Amino acid sequence: MSASRWSGTTDELGPDEPGESGGSDLLAALLDGMDAALCAFDADGVVTHWNREAERILGWTAAEAVGRHGFAGWAVRSADAEDVQARLMSAMHAPGRQVHEFALVTKDGGRVLVRTQSAAVRGPDGKPAGVYCAFSEVHAQIDLERSIALSEALFEDASWGVVLVDADLRPAVVNAHAARALGLGRTSVLGRPLGELLAQGVEELEAALTHVLAEGAPPAPAEMWVTVRSPEGERRRCWRSGFLRLASPLAEEPVPLGVGWLFEDVTEAKHSEQEAALLRFRTNQLHRAARAAAECEDPAEAATVHLDFALAGFADHALVDRVAGGPRAEREGTSGPVRLVRLAATPAGTPGPSLLTGAAGLPVRYPEGHPAVRCVERAGTVRADAGPVSAERGREWALERQWPADAVHALCAVLRSRGRTLGVVTFLRTAGRSRFERSDTAYAEDVAVRIATTLDLAEAVRDR
């Protein structure tokens, strides 16, 4: 129990008034419950109050401290005592609070650097009656100031998004970077359900936040793909996210206040990684196909080997059509309609290696303007899509073009060798895949060059 002999607030009830003991006990409990060390001096500089935190820092008990005149001879070195006492007591006649740093002496003879805040205590008549002094170890104060400075910096200047989410999974504080990433103002984001901020990826994010509230922070960042609503439309982004459970430091039991969510946009980096991985895979496929094709005695079989290796991870179906009547050479002024004969195709229905077909030499019934026909006519790559249509209409679109019924995306690459057009290779994707892009076109053209070379060799061997 803290000792007290101040005739100020504690003794205002008077010795004969009921409730004096309760008032003193309440004041003592308040002082002892403070996180900061507190001492007080009367107008003569005598210690009147000394709480438990002051005892913890310096080792002197309240019984040993209360009643001493200043800190001289026990809590400060003799050489410093006069200066320390003067600076502390000067607060009695100064407005507001004064902040000082002193080196105090502990009971075991050690020294502790403390930061003090002192201010005047006024009696019932309004005149200065003494000084109170709250102090803490400087390193603890600096740690607190650093924590506050870090919080302010995160919510003002951080180059990544910072969001404090409450226990109801609603944003409570949002920094400027996060607000820009969400496409909204900092205040308009607060208190709104995450489902109103994100078009896709909400379930994964809410599951992560719920897990953190229940189990604590995960051991590593998580990458989440989300779709953000914005005035320009929906944008798909990849956010590398870290999570921290926030608990109240004032409660004996950890009470979750929410989750700190930090994220950075890594969309471009992820796209680059995906493109690099895809390029490596396709390069390896071309290398493996070349080695396997080199072991084929029949050049036409080597063409199907190239086709099968190219199909992996790239398309669902593939067709190879050769020009009927022999290769077309533009410099010879070839005219007349283009007729194509099926040479090889992936099996319909079940996966398997490509099969050589077209032994009868009958032309495929391609309608006028068919992508494969246009590819041969212009000697260049042609892409085609069914577009956003129903499944039934997509089926009709594919069957009209003599393709498997589930095809919705097509890429036709011309087969060229020695300045002549030998035919066309067609890659087809189903609705479960994305449409062909420019990078796909470059890969298909690489495969087409290899297939054309083997078909040209097959023709030369056959004519020999």
CSV table of C-alpha atoms in Angstrom, one decimal:
chain,number,residue,atom,x,y,z
A,1,MET,CA,0.0,0.0,0.0
A,2,SER,CA,1.4,3.4,-0.9
A,3,ALA,CA,2.0,5.7,2.0
A,4,SER,CA,0.7,9.3,1.9
A,5,ARG,CA,1.0,12.3,4.2
A,6,TRP,CA,-0.2,15.0,1.8
A,7,SER,CA,-2.9,17.3,3.3
A,8,GLY,CA,-4.4,18.0,-0.1
A,9,THR,CA,-6.9,15.8,-1.9
A,10,THR,CA,-6.5,12.9,0.4
A,11,ASP,CA,-7.2,14.8,3.6
A,12,GLU,CA,-9.9,17.1,2.3
A,13,LEU,CA,-12.6,15.0,4.0
A,14,GLY,CA,-11.2,15.9,7.4
A,15,PRO,CA,-10.3,13.5,10.2
A,16,ASP,CA,-13.8,13.4,11.7
A,17,GLU,CA,-15.8,13.0,8.5
A,18,PRO,CA,-17.1,9.6,7.5
A,19,GLY,CA,-15.5,8.2,4.3
A,20,GLU,CA,-12.0,9.4,5.0
A,21,SER,CA,-10.6,5.9,5.0
A,22,GLY,CA,-12.5,5.0,1.8
A,23,GLY,CA,-11.1,8.1,0.1
A,24,SER,CA,-7.6,7.4,1.1
A,25,ASP,CA,-7.9,3.8,0.0
A,26,LEU,CA,-9.3,4.9,-3.4
A,27,LEU,CA,-6.5,7.3,-4.0
A,28,ALA,CA,-3.9,4.7,-3.0
A,29,ALA,CA,-5.5,2.2,-5.3
A,30,LEU,CA,-5.5,4.7,-8.2
A,31,LEU,CA,-1.9,5.6,-7.7
A,32,ASP,CA,-0.7,2.0,-7.4
A,33,GLY,CA,-2.7,1.0,-10.5
A,34,MET,CA,-0.9,3.5,-12.7
A,35,ASP,CA,1.5,2.2,-15.4
A,36,ALA,CA,3.8,5.2,-14.8
A,37,ALA,CA,5.9,5.8,-11.7
A,38,LEU,CA,4.5,8.7,-9.7
A,39,CYS,CA,5.8,10.7,-6.8
A,40,ALA,CA,4.7,14.0,-5.3
A,41,PHE,CA,6.3,16.7,-3.2
A,42,ASP,CA,4.7,19.3,-0.9
A,43,ALA,CA,5.6,23.0,-1.1
A,44,ASP,CA,8.7,22.3,1.0
A,45,GLY,CA,10.0,19.6,-1.3
A,46,VAL,CA,9.1,16.7,1.0
A,47,VAL,CA,8.0,13.4,-0.7
A,48,THR,CA,4.3,12.9,0.0
A,49,HIS,CA,3.3,10.1,-2.5
A,50,TRP,CA,5.2,7.1,-3.9
A,51,ASN,CA,3.4,4.4,-6.0
A,52,ARG,CA,4.3,0.8,-6.7
A,53,GLU,CA,5.7,1.6,-10.2
A,54,ALA,CA,8.2,4.0,-8.7
A,55,GLU,CA,9.1,1.2,-6.2
A,56,ARG,CA,9.6,-1.2,-9.1
A,57,ILE,CA,11.9,1.1,-11.1
A,58,LEU,CA,14.1,2.4,-8.2
A,59,GLY,CA,13.6,-0.3,-5.5
A,60,TRP,CA,12.7,2.1,-2.7
A,61,THR,CA,9.5,1.3,-1.0
A,62,ALA,CA,6.8,3.9,-0.2
A,63,ALA,CA,7.7,3.6,3.5
A,64,GLU,CA,11.3,4.4,2.7
A,65,ALA,CA,10.5,7.3,0.3
A,66,VAL,CA,7.6,9.2,1.8
A,67,GLY,CA,8.7,11.9,4.3
A,68,ARG,CA,12.2,12.4,2.8
A,69,HIS,CA,13.2,15.9,1.7
A,70,GLY,CA,13.8,15.7,-2.0
A,71,PHE,CA,16.0,13.0,-3.6
A,72,ALA,CA,19.2,14.1,-2.0
A,73,GLY,CA,21.3,11.3,-0.4
A,74,TRP,CA,19.2,8.4,-1.6
A,75,ALA,CA,17.6,8.7,-5.1
A,76,VAL,CA,20.2,10.9,-6.8
A,77,ARG,CA,23.9,11.5,-6.4
A,78,SER,CA,24.9,14.3,-4.0
A,79,ALA,CA,26.5,16.2,-6.9
A,80,ASP,CA,23.2,16.2,-8.8
A,81,ALA,CA,20.8,16.6,-5.9
A,82,GLU,CA,20.5,20.4,-5.9
A,83,ASP,CA,20.0,20.7,-9.7
A,84,VAL,CA,17.4,17.9,-9.7
A,85,GLN,CA,15.5,19.4,-6.8
A,86,ALA,CA,15.5,22.9,-8.3
A,87,ARG,CA,14.2,21.7,-11.7
A,88,LEU,CA,11.5,19.6,-10.2
A,89,MET,CA,10.2,22.3,-7.8
A,90,SER,CA,10.3,24.9,-10.5
A,91,ALA,CA,7.2,23.3,-12.0
A,92,MET,CA,5.2,24.6,-8.9
A,93,HIS,CA,5.4,28.1,-10.3
A,94,ALA,CA,5.4,27.4,-14.1
A,95,PRO,CA,2.4,27.0,-16.3
A,96,GLY,CA,1.6,23.6,-17.8
A,97,ARG,CA,3.9,20.6,-17.6
A,98,GLN,CA,7.7,20.4,-17.7
A,99,VAL,CA,9.7,17.5,-19.1
A,100,HIS,CA,13.1,16.7,-17.9
A,101,GLU,CA,15.5,13.7,-18.0
A,102,PHE,CA,17.4,12.7,-14.8
A,103,ALA,CA,19.7,9.9,-13.8
A,104,LEU,CA,18.2,8.5,-10.5
A,105,VAL,CA,19.9,6.0,-8.1
A,106,THR,CA,18.3,2.7,-7.4
A,107,LYS,CA,18.3,1.1,-3.9
A,108,ASP,CA,21.0,-1.4,-4.9
A,109,GLY,CA,23.3,1.5,-6.1
A,110,GLY,CA,22.5,1.3,-9.8
A,111,ARG,CA,21.6,4.3,-12.0
A,112,VAL,CA,18.5,4.6,-14.1
A,113,LEU,CA,17.9,7.3,-16.7
A,114,VAL,CA,14.3,8.5,-16.4
A,115,ARG,CA,12.1,11.0,-18.3
A,116,THR,CA,9.9,13.0,-16.0
A,117,GLN,CA,6.8,15.1,-16.5
A,118,SER,CA,6.1,17.4,-13.6
A,119,ALA,CA,3.4,20.0,-12.9
A,120,ALA,CA,2.1,22.0,-10.0
A,121,VAL,CA,-0.6,20.7,-7.5
A,122,ARG,CA,-2.9,23.5,-6.2
A,123,GLY,CA,-4.6,23.5,-2.9
A,124,PRO,CA,-8.3,24.4,-2.2
A,125,ASP,CA,-7.4,28.1,-2.2
A,126,GLY,CA,-5.9,27.8,-5.7
A,127,LYS,CA,-2.4,28.4,-4.6
A,128,PRO,CA,0.5,26.0,-5.4
A,129,ALA,CA,0.6,23.3,-2.7
A,130,GLY,CA,3.3,21.1,-4.2
A,131,VAL,CA,4.4,19.2,-7.3
A,132,TYR,CA,3.6,15.9,-8.8
A,133,CYS,CA,6.1,14.0,-10.9
A,134,ALA,CA,5.4,11.1,-13.3
A,135,PHE,CA,8.4,9.3,-14.6
A,136,SER,CA,9.4,6.3,-16.6
A,137,GLU,CA,12.6,4.7,-17.8
A,138,VAL,CA,13.9,6.5,-20.9
A,139,HIS,CA,14.2,3.4,-23.0
A,140,ALA,CA,10.6,2.5,-22.2
A,141,GLN,CA,9.4,6.0,-23.2
A,142,ILE,CA,11.5,5.8,-26.4
A,143,ASP,CA,9.9,2.4,-27.2
A,144,LEU,CA,6.5,3.9,-26.7
A,145,GLU,CA,7.3,6.9,-28.9
A,146,ARG,CA,8.8,4.7,-31.6
A,147,SER,CA,5.6,2.6,-31.5
A,148,ILE,CA,3.5,5.7,-31.9
A,149,ALA,CA,5.8,7.0,-34.7
A,150,LEU,CA,5.7,3.7,-36.5
A,151,SER,CA,1.9,3.6,-36.4
A,152,GLU,CA,1.6,7.1,-37.8
A,153,ALA,CA,4.2,6.4,-40.5
A,154,LEU,CA,2.4,3.2,-41.5
A,155,PHE,CA,-0.9,5.0,-41.9
A,156,GLU,CA,0.5,8.0,-43.7
A,157,ASP,CA,3.7,7.2,-45.7
A,158,ALA,CA,3.9,3.5,-46.1
A,159,SER,CA,4.4,2.2,-49.7
A,160,TRP,CA,2.2,-0.8,-49.0
A,161,GLY,CA,-1.4,-1.1,-48.0
A,162,VAL,CA,-2.2,-1.2,-44.2
A,163,VAL,CA,-5.8,-1.9,-43.0
A,164,LEU,CA,-7.0,-2.4,-39.5
A,165,VAL,CA,-10.0,-4.8,-39.6
A,166,ASP,CA,-12.3,-5.0,-36.5
A,167,ALA,CA,-13.7,-8.2,-35.0
A,168,ASP,CA,-16.7,-7.9,-37.4
A,169,LEU,CA,-14.3,-8.0,-40.4
A,170,ARG,CA,-14.9,-4.4,-41.4
A,171,PRO,CA,-12.1,-1.9,-42.1
A,172,ALA,CA,-11.6,0.4,-39.1
A,173,VAL,CA,-8.5,2.3,-40.2
A,174,VAL,CA,-7.1,2.4,-43.8
A,175,ASN,CA,-3.9,4.1,-45.0
A,176,ALA,CA,-3.6,6.1,-48.2
A,177,HIS,CA,-1.9,3.3,-50.2
A,178,ALA,CA,-4.7,0.8,-49.3
A,179,ALA,CA,-7.4,3.3,-50.2
A,180,ARG,CA,-5.8,3.8,-53.6
A,181,ALA,CA,-5.6,0.0,-54.1
A,182,LEU,CA,-9.2,-0.4,-53.3
A,183,GLY,CA,-10.2,2.5,-55.6
A,184,LEU,CA,-11.9,4.5,-52.8
A,185,GLY,CA,-11.3,7.3,-50.4
A,186,ARG,CA,-9.9,6.6,-46.9
A,187,THR,CA,-13.1,7.5,-45.1
A,188,SER,CA,-15.5,5.9,-47.6
A,189,VAL,CA,-13.9,2.5,-46.9
A,190,LEU,CA,-14.4,2.5,-43.2
A,191,GLY,CA,-17.1,0.3,-41.7
A,192,ARG,CA,-18.1,-1.3,-45.0
A,193,PRO,CA,-18.3,-5.0,-45.5
A,194,LEU,CA,-15.4,-6.4,-47.6
A,195,GLY,CA,-17.9,-7.8,-50.1
A,196,GLU,CA,-18.7,-4.2,-51.1
A,197,LEU,CA,-15.1,-3.4,-51.8
A,198,LEU,CA,-14.1,-6.6,-53.7
A,199,ALA,CA,-15.9,-8.3,-56.5
A,200,GLN,CA,-14.0,-11.6,-56.1
A,201,GLY,CA,-11.7,-13.1,-53.5
A,202,VAL,CA,-13.8,-11.9,-50.6
A,203,GLU,CA,-14.3,-15.5,-49.3
A,204,GLU,CA,-10.6,-16.2,-49.2
A,205,LEU,CA,-9.8,-12.9,-47.5
A,206,GLU,CA,-12.5,-13.3,-44.9
A,207,ALA,CA,-11.5,-16.8,-44.2
A,208,ALA,CA,-7.9,-15.7,-43.6
A,209,LEU,CA,-9.0,-12.8,-41.3
A,210,THR,CA,-11.2,-15.2,-39.3
A,211,HIS,CA,-8.3,-17.7,-38.9
A,212,VAL,CA,-6.0,-14.9,-37.6
A,213,LEU,CA,-8.6,-13.8,-35.1
A,214,ALA,CA,-9.0,-17.4,-33.8
A,215,GLU,CA,-5.5,-18.8,-34.2
A,216,GLY,CA,-3.1,-15.9,-34.5
A,217,ALA,CA,-0.8,-14.7,-37.3
A,218,PRO,CA,0.3,-17.2,-40.0
A,219,PRO,CA,4.0,-17.9,-40.3
A,220,ALA,CA,4.4,-16.5,-43.8
A,221,PRO,CA,2.7,-14.0,-46.2
A,222,ALA,CA,-0.1,-15.3,-48.4
A,223,GLU,CA,-0.7,-14.4,-52.0
A,224,MET,CA,-4.4,-13.7,-52.8
A,225,TRP,CA,-6.0,-12.9,-56.1
A,226,VAL,CA,-8.8,-10.4,-55.8
A,227,THR,CA,-11.0,-8.5,-58.2
A,228,VAL,CA,-11.3,-4.8,-57.2
A,229,ARG,CA,-14.3,-2.7,-58.2
A,230,SER,CA,-13.3,0.7,-59.6
A,231,PRO,CA,-14.9,3.5,-61.7
A,232,GLU,CA,-13.0,2.1,-64.7
A,233,GLY,CA,-14.3,-1.4,-64.2
A,234,GLU,CA,-13.2,-4.5,-62.4
A,235,ARG,CA,-9.4,-5.1,-62.0
A,236,ARG,CA,-7.9,-8.4,-61.1
A,237,ARG,CA,-4.9,-8.0,-58.7
A,238,CYS,CA,-2.6,-10.2,-56.7
A,239,TRP,CA,-1.9,-9.0,-53.2
A,240,ARG,CA,0.9,-10.5,-51.1
A,241,SER,CA,-0.7,-10.2,-47.6
A,242,GLY,CA,0.6,-10.5,-44.1
A,243,PHE,CA,-1.7,-10.6,-41.0
A,244,LEU,CA,-1.3,-9.8,-37.4
A,245,ARG,CA,-3.8,-10.4,-34.6
A,246,LEU,CA,-4.4,-7.3,-32.5
A,247,ALA,CA,-5.0,-7.8,-28.8
A,248,SER,CA,-5.6,-5.2,-26.1
A,249,PRO,CA,-2.6,-4.6,-23.9
A,250,LEU,CA,-4.8,-3.5,-21.0
A,251,ALA,CA,-6.6,-6.8,-20.5
A,252,GLU,CA,-5.4,-9.7,-18.4
A,253,GLU,CA,-6.7,-12.2,-21.0
A,254,PRO,CA,-5.9,-11.6,-24.7
A,255,VAL,CA,-8.9,-9.8,-26.1
A,256,PRO,CA,-8.9,-9.6,-29.9
A,257,LEU,CA,-9.4,-6.1,-31.1
A,258,GLY,CA,-9.2,-7.1,-34.8
A,259,VAL,CA,-6.5,-7.9,-37.4
A,260,GLY,CA,-3.8,-5.8,-38.9
A,261,TRP,CA,-3.7,-6.6,-42.6
A,262,LEU,CA,-0.6,-5.4,-44.6
A,263,PHE,CA,-0.4,-6.1,-48.4
A,264,GLU,CA,1.5,-5.1,-51.5
A,265,ASP,CA,0.5,-5.4,-55.1
A,266,VAL,CA,2.6,-8.1,-56.8
A,267,THR,CA,0.4,-8.5,-59.9
A,268,GLU,CA,3.0,-7.5,-62.4
A,269,ALA,CA,5.7,-9.7,-60.7
A,270,LYS,CA,3.3,-12.7,-60.7
A,271,HIS,CA,2.5,-12.2,-64.3
A,272,SER,CA,6.2,-12.0,-65.1
A,273,GLU,CA,6.8,-15.2,-63.1
A,274,GLN,CA,4.0,-17.0,-64.8
A,275,GLU,CA,5.2,-15.9,-68.2
A,276,ALA,CA,8.8,-17.0,-67.4
A,277,ALA,CA,7.6,-20.4,-66.2
A,278,LEU,CA,5.4,-20.9,-69.2
A,279,LEU,CA,8.3,-19.9,-71.5
A,280,ARG,CA,10.6,-22.4,-69.8
A,281,PHE,CA,8.0,-25.2,-70.1
A,282,ARG,CA,7.3,-24.5,-73.8
A,283,THR,CA,11.0,-24.3,-74.5
A,284,ASN,CA,11.5,-27.7,-72.8
A,285,GLN,CA,8.6,-29.1,-74.8
A,286,LEU,CA,10.1,-28.0,-78.1
A,287,HIS,CA,13.5,-29.5,-77.1
A,288,ARG,CA,11.9,-32.8,-76.0
A,289,ALA,CA,9.8,-32.9,-79.2
A,290,ALA,CA,12.9,-32.4,-81.4
A,291,ARG,CA,14.8,-35.2,-79.7
A,292,ALA,CA,11.8,-37.6,-80.0
A,293,ALA,CA,11.1,-36.6,-83.6
A,294,ALA,CA,14.8,-37.3,-84.5
A,295,GLU,CA,14.2,-41.0,-83.6
A,296,CYS,CA,11.3,-41.4,-86.0
A,297,GLU,CA,12.0,-43.1,-89.3
A,298,ASP,CA,8.8,-41.7,-91.0
A,299,PRO,CA,8.9,-37.9,-91.2
A,300,ALA,CA,5.1,-37.8,-91.1
A,301,GLU,CA,5.2,-39.6,-87.8
A,302,ALA,CA,7.7,-37.0,-86.6
A,303,ALA,CA,5.1,-34.3,-87.4
A,304,THR,CA,2.6,-36.0,-85.1
A,305,VAL,CA,5.3,-36.1,-82.4
A,306,HIS,CA,5.8,-32.4,-82.6
A,307,LEU,CA,2.0,-31.9,-82.5
A,308,ASP,CA,1.6,-34.1,-79.3
A,309,PHE,CA,4.4,-32.4,-77.4
A,310,ALA,CA,3.0,-28.9,-78.3
A,311,LEU,CA,-0.5,-29.9,-77.2
A,312,ALA,CA,0.5,-30.4,-73.5
A,313,GLY,CA,-0.8,-27.4,-71.5
A,314,PHE,CA,-1.4,-25.4,-74.7
A,315,ALA,CA,-4.6,-26.7,-76.3
A,316,ASP,CA,-7.3,-29.4,-76.1
A,317,HIS,CA,-7.4,-30.4,-79.8
A,318,ALA,CA,-5.0,-30.1,-82.7
A,319,LEU,CA,-5.4,-30.7,-86.5
A,320,VAL,CA,-2.9,-30.7,-89.3
A,321,ASP,CA,-4.2,-30.1,-92.9
A,322,ARG,CA,-2.1,-30.2,-96.0
A,323,VAL,CA,-2.8,-28.3,-99.2
A,324,ALA,CA,-4.4,-30.6,-101.8
A,325,GLY,CA,-2.5,-30.9,-105.0
A,326,GLY,CA,0.9,-30.0,-103.6
A,327,PRO,CA,2.4,-26.9,-101.9
A,328,ARG,CA,1.5,-23.4,-102.9
A,329,ALA,CA,4.3,-21.0,-103.9
A,330,GLU,CA,3.2,-17.4,-104.1
A,331,ARG,CA,5.9,-16.4,-106.6
A,332,GLU,CA,4.4,-18.9,-109.1
A,333,GLY,CA,1.1,-17.0,-109.0
A,334,THR,CA,-1.0,-19.8,-107.6
A,335,SER,CA,-4.7,-19.1,-108.0
A,336,GLY,CA,-8.0,-20.9,-107.5
A,337,PRO,CA,-9.8,-22.0,-104.3
A,338,VAL,CA,-7.8,-23.5,-101.4
A,339,ARG,CA,-8.5,-27.2,-100.7
A,340,LEU,CA,-7.2,-28.8,-97.6
A,341,VAL,CA,-6.8,-32.5,-96.8
A,342,ARG,CA,-6.7,-33.8,-93.2
A,343,LEU,CA,-3.3,-35.2,-92.5
A,344,ALA,CA,-3.3,-35.7,-88.7
A,345,ALA,CA,-5.7,-35.1,-85.8
A,346,THR,CA,-5.9,-35.7,-82.1
A,347,PRO,CA,-8.4,-38.5,-81.3
A,348,ALA,CA,-12.0,-37.3,-80.6
A,349,GLY,CA,-13.5,-38.0,-77.2
A,350,THR,CA,-10.6,-39.6,-75.3
A,351,PRO,CA,-7.0,-38.3,-74.9
A,352,GLY,CA,-4.3,-40.0,-76.9
A,353,PRO,CA,-1.5,-39.5,-79.4
A,354,SER,CA,-2.3,-37.8,-82.7
A,355,LEU,CA,-3.3,-40.1,-85.5
A,356,LEU,CA,-2.3,-39.9,-89.2
A,357,THR,CA,-5.5,-39.7,-91.4
A,358,GLY,CA,-6.5,-38.7,-94.9
A,359,ALA,CA,-5.2,-41.7,-96.8
A,360,ALA,CA,-8.1,-41.3,-99.2
A,361,GLY,CA,-7.0,-37.7,-100.0
A,362,LEU,CA,-10.5,-36.3,-99.8
A,363,PRO,CA,-10.7,-32.6,-99.1
A,364,VAL,CA,-12.2,-31.4,-95.8
A,365,ARG,CA,-15.5,-29.6,-96.2
A,366,TYR,CA,-14.4,-26.2,-95.0
A,367,PRO,CA,-16.9,-23.4,-95.8
A,368,GLU,CA,-15.8,-20.3,-97.5
A,369,GLY,CA,-13.9,-17.9,-95.2
A,370,HIS,CA,-12.9,-20.7,-92.8
A,371,PRO,CA,-10.0,-19.7,-90.5
A,372,ALA,CA,-7.8,-22.5,-91.9
A,373,VAL,CA,-8.5,-21.5,-95.5
A,374,ARG,CA,-7.8,-17.8,-94.7
A,375,CYS,CA,-4.5,-18.8,-93.0
A,376,VAL,CA,-3.3,-20.6,-96.1
A,377,GLU,CA,-4.5,-17.7,-98.4
A,378,ARG,CA,-2.7,-15.0,-96.5
A,379,ALA,CA,0.2,-17.3,-95.4
A,380,GLY,CA,-0.2,-15.9,-91.8
A,381,THR,CA,-1.6,-16.9,-88.5
A,382,VAL,CA,-5.4,-16.5,-87.9
A,383,ARG,CA,-7.3,-16.5,-84.6
A,384,ALA,CA,-11.0,-17.2,-84.1
A,385,ASP,CA,-13.4,-17.3,-81.2
A,386,ALA,CA,-17.0,-18.3,-80.7
A,387,GLY,CA,-17.4,-15.3,-78.4
A,388,PRO,CA,-19.7,-15.0,-75.3
A,389,VAL,CA,-22.5,-17.4,-76.6
A,390,SER,CA,-24.5,-20.2,-75.0
A,391,ALA,CA,-23.1,-23.7,-74.9
A,392,GLU,CA,-25.5,-24.8,-77.7
A,393,ARG,CA,-24.6,-21.9,-79.9
A,394,GLY,CA,-20.9,-22.6,-79.3
A,395,ARG,CA,-21.4,-26.2,-80.3
A,396,GLU,CA,-23.1,-25.1,-83.6
A,397,TRP,CA,-20.2,-22.7,-84.2
A,398,ALA,CA,-17.6,-25.5,-83.9
A,399,LEU,CA,-19.5,-28.0,-85.9
A,400,GLU,CA,-20.0,-25.5,-88.8
A,401,ARG,CA,-16.2,-25.3,-89.0
A,402,GLN,CA,-15.7,-29.0,-88.9
A,403,TRP,CA,-14.1,-28.9,-85.5
A,404,PRO,CA,-14.8,-30.9,-82.3
A,405,ALA,CA,-18.1,-29.7,-80.7
A,406,ASP,CA,-16.5,-28.4,-77.5
A,407,ALA,CA,-14.1,-26.0,-79.3
A,408,VAL,CA,-14.6,-22.3,-78.7
A,409,HIS,CA,-11.1,-20.8,-79.3
A,410,ALA,CA,-9.0,-21.5,-82.4
A,411,LEU,CA,-5.5,-20.6,-83.6
A,412,CYS,CA,-4.4,-21.5,-87.2
A,413,ALA,CA,-0.7,-21.3,-88.0
A,414,VAL,CA,0.5,-21.7,-91.6
A,415,LEU,CA,3.0,-24.5,-92.4
A,416,ARG,CA,5.8,-23.0,-94.5
A,417,SER,CA,9.0,-24.5,-95.8
A,418,ARG,CA,11.4,-23.5,-98.6
A,419,GLY,CA,9.2,-20.5,-99.5
A,420,ARG,CA,6.1,-22.7,-100.0
A,421,THR,CA,2.8,-23.2,-98.1
A,422,LEU,CA,2.4,-26.8,-97.2
A,423,GLY,CA,-0.8,-26.5,-95.1
A,424,VAL,CA,-2.0,-25.4,-91.8
A,425,VAL,CA,-2.0,-26.6,-88.1
A,426,THR,CA,-5.0,-25.7,-86.0
A,427,PHE,CA,-5.0,-25.6,-82.2
A,428,LEU,CA,-8.4,-25.6,-80.4
A,429,ARG,CA,-9.3,-24.8,-76.9
A,430,THR,CA,-12.5,-25.6,-75.0
A,431,ALA,CA,-14.5,-23.2,-72.8
A,432,GLY,CA,-12.5,-24.1,-69.8
A,433,ARG,CA,-9.4,-22.2,-71.2
A,434,SER,CA,-8.7,-18.6,-72.1
A,435,ARG,CA,-8.6,-17.4,-75.6
A,436,PHE,CA,-5.3,-17.5,-77.5
A,437,GLU,CA,-3.0,-14.5,-76.9
A,438,ARG,CA,0.1,-13.1,-78.7
A,439,SER,CA,2.5,-15.2,-76.7
A,440,ASP,CA,0.4,-18.3,-77.8
A,441,THR,CA,0.7,-17.2,-81.4
A,442,ALA,CA,4.5,-17.1,-81.2
A,443,TYR,CA,4.6,-20.6,-79.8
A,444,ALA,CA,2.2,-22.0,-82.3
A,445,GLU,CA,4.3,-20.6,-85.1
A,446,ASP,CA,7.4,-22.2,-83.7
A,447,VAL,CA,5.6,-25.6,-83.7
A,448,ALA,CA,4.3,-24.9,-87.2
A,449,VAL,CA,7.9,-24.4,-88.5
A,450,ARG,CA,9.0,-27.8,-87.1
A,451,ILE,CA,5.9,-29.6,-88.4
A,452,ALA,CA,6.4,-28.0,-91.9
A,453,THR,CA,10.0,-29.1,-92.0
A,454,THR,CA,9.1,-32.7,-91.3
A,455,LEU,CA,6.2,-32.6,-93.9
A,456,ASP,CA,8.6,-31.2,-96.4
A,457,LEU,CA,11.0,-33.9,-95.7
A,458,ALA,CA,8.3,-36.5,-96.0
A,459,GLU,CA,7.4,-35.2,-99.4
A,460,ALA,CA,11.0,-35.2,-100.5
A,461,VAL,CA,11.5,-38.8,-99.3
A,462,ARG,CA,8.2,-39.9,-101.0
A,463,ASP,CA,9.2,-38.3,-104.4
A,464,ARG,CA,12.7,-39.8,-104.3
